[in-house]
C-alpha positions as CSV (number, residue, x, y, z in Angstrom):
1,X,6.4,-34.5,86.4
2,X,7.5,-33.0,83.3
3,X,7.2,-33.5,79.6
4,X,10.9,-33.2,78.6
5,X,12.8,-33.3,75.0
6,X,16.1,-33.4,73.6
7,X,16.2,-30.9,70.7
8,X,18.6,-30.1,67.7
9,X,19.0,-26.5,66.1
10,X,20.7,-26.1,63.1
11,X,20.7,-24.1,59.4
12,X,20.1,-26.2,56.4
13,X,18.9,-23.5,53.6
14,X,16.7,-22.4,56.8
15,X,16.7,-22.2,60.5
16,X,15.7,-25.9,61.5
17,X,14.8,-27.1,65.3
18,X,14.6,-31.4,65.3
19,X,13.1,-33.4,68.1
20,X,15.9,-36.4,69.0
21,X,13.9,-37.3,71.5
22,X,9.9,-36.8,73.3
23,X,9.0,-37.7,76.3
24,X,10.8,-38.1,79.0
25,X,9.6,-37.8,82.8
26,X,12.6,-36.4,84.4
27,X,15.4,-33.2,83.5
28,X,17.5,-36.4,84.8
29,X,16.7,-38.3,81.9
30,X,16.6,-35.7,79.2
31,X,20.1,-34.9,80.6
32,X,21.2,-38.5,80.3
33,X,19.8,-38.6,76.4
34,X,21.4,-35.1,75.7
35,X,24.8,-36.8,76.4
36,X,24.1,-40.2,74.5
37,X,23.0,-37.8,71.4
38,X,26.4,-36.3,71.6
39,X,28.1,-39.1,70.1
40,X,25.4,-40.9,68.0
41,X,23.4,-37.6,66.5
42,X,23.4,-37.9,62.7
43,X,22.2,-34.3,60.6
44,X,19.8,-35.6,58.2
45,X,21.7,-34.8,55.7
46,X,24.1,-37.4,54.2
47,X,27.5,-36.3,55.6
48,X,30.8,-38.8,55.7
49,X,32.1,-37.5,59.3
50,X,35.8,-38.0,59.6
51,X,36.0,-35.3,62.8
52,X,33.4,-34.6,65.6
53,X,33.6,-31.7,68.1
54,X,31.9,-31.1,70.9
55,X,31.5,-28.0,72.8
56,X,30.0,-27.5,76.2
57,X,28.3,-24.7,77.5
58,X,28.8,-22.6,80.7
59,X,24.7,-24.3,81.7
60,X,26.0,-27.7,81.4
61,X,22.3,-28.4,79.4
62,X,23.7,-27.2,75.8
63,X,26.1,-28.5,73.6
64,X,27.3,-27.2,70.2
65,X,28.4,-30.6,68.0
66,X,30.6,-30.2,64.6
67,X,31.0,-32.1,62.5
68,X,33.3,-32.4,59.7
69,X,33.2,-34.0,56.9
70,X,34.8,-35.2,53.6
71,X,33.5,-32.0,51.6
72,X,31.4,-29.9,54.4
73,X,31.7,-29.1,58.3
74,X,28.0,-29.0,59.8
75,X,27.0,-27.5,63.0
76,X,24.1,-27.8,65.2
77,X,23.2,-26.9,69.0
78,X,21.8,-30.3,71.3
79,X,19.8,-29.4,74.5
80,X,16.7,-29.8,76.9
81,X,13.6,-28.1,77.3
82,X,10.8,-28.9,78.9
83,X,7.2,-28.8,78.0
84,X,5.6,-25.8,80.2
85,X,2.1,-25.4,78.4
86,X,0.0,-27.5,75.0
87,X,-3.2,-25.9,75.0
């Protein structure tokens, strides 16, 4: 059994990487979350979307997500990793 996430990657004055979610058992799962975070994933920055588009890539575990807003567009990569070593 794995430790798996669903991260976020994005530049906001610096390179940023956000855990969405911790925890999960299976790739399965993390997979599953990936796809519901499509939708609902929210920068923290305050950001009126009016457009949302979402890119798959060719590994089918990584998605880029824009979003466009009233003033801004913001981008940020979704995907899995797993947890391989915490020593």
């Amino acid at each position: 059994m794995g430790d798996w996430v669903v991260i976020a990657d994005y530049y906001s004055d610096v390179h940023r990487t956000e855990f969405i979610r911790r925890g999960l058992e299976t790739r399965e799962q993390a997979l599953e979350a990936l796809r519901e975070a499509l939708h609902t994933y929210t920068p923290s920055k305050k950001i009126i979307e009016k457009r949302r588009q979402v890119y798959r890539f060719p590994d089918q575990e990584t998605y880029l997500v824009v979003i466009t807003g009233k003033l801004t567009e913001w981008e940020c990569t979704l995907r899995i990793a797993e947890l391989i070593s915490d020593s």
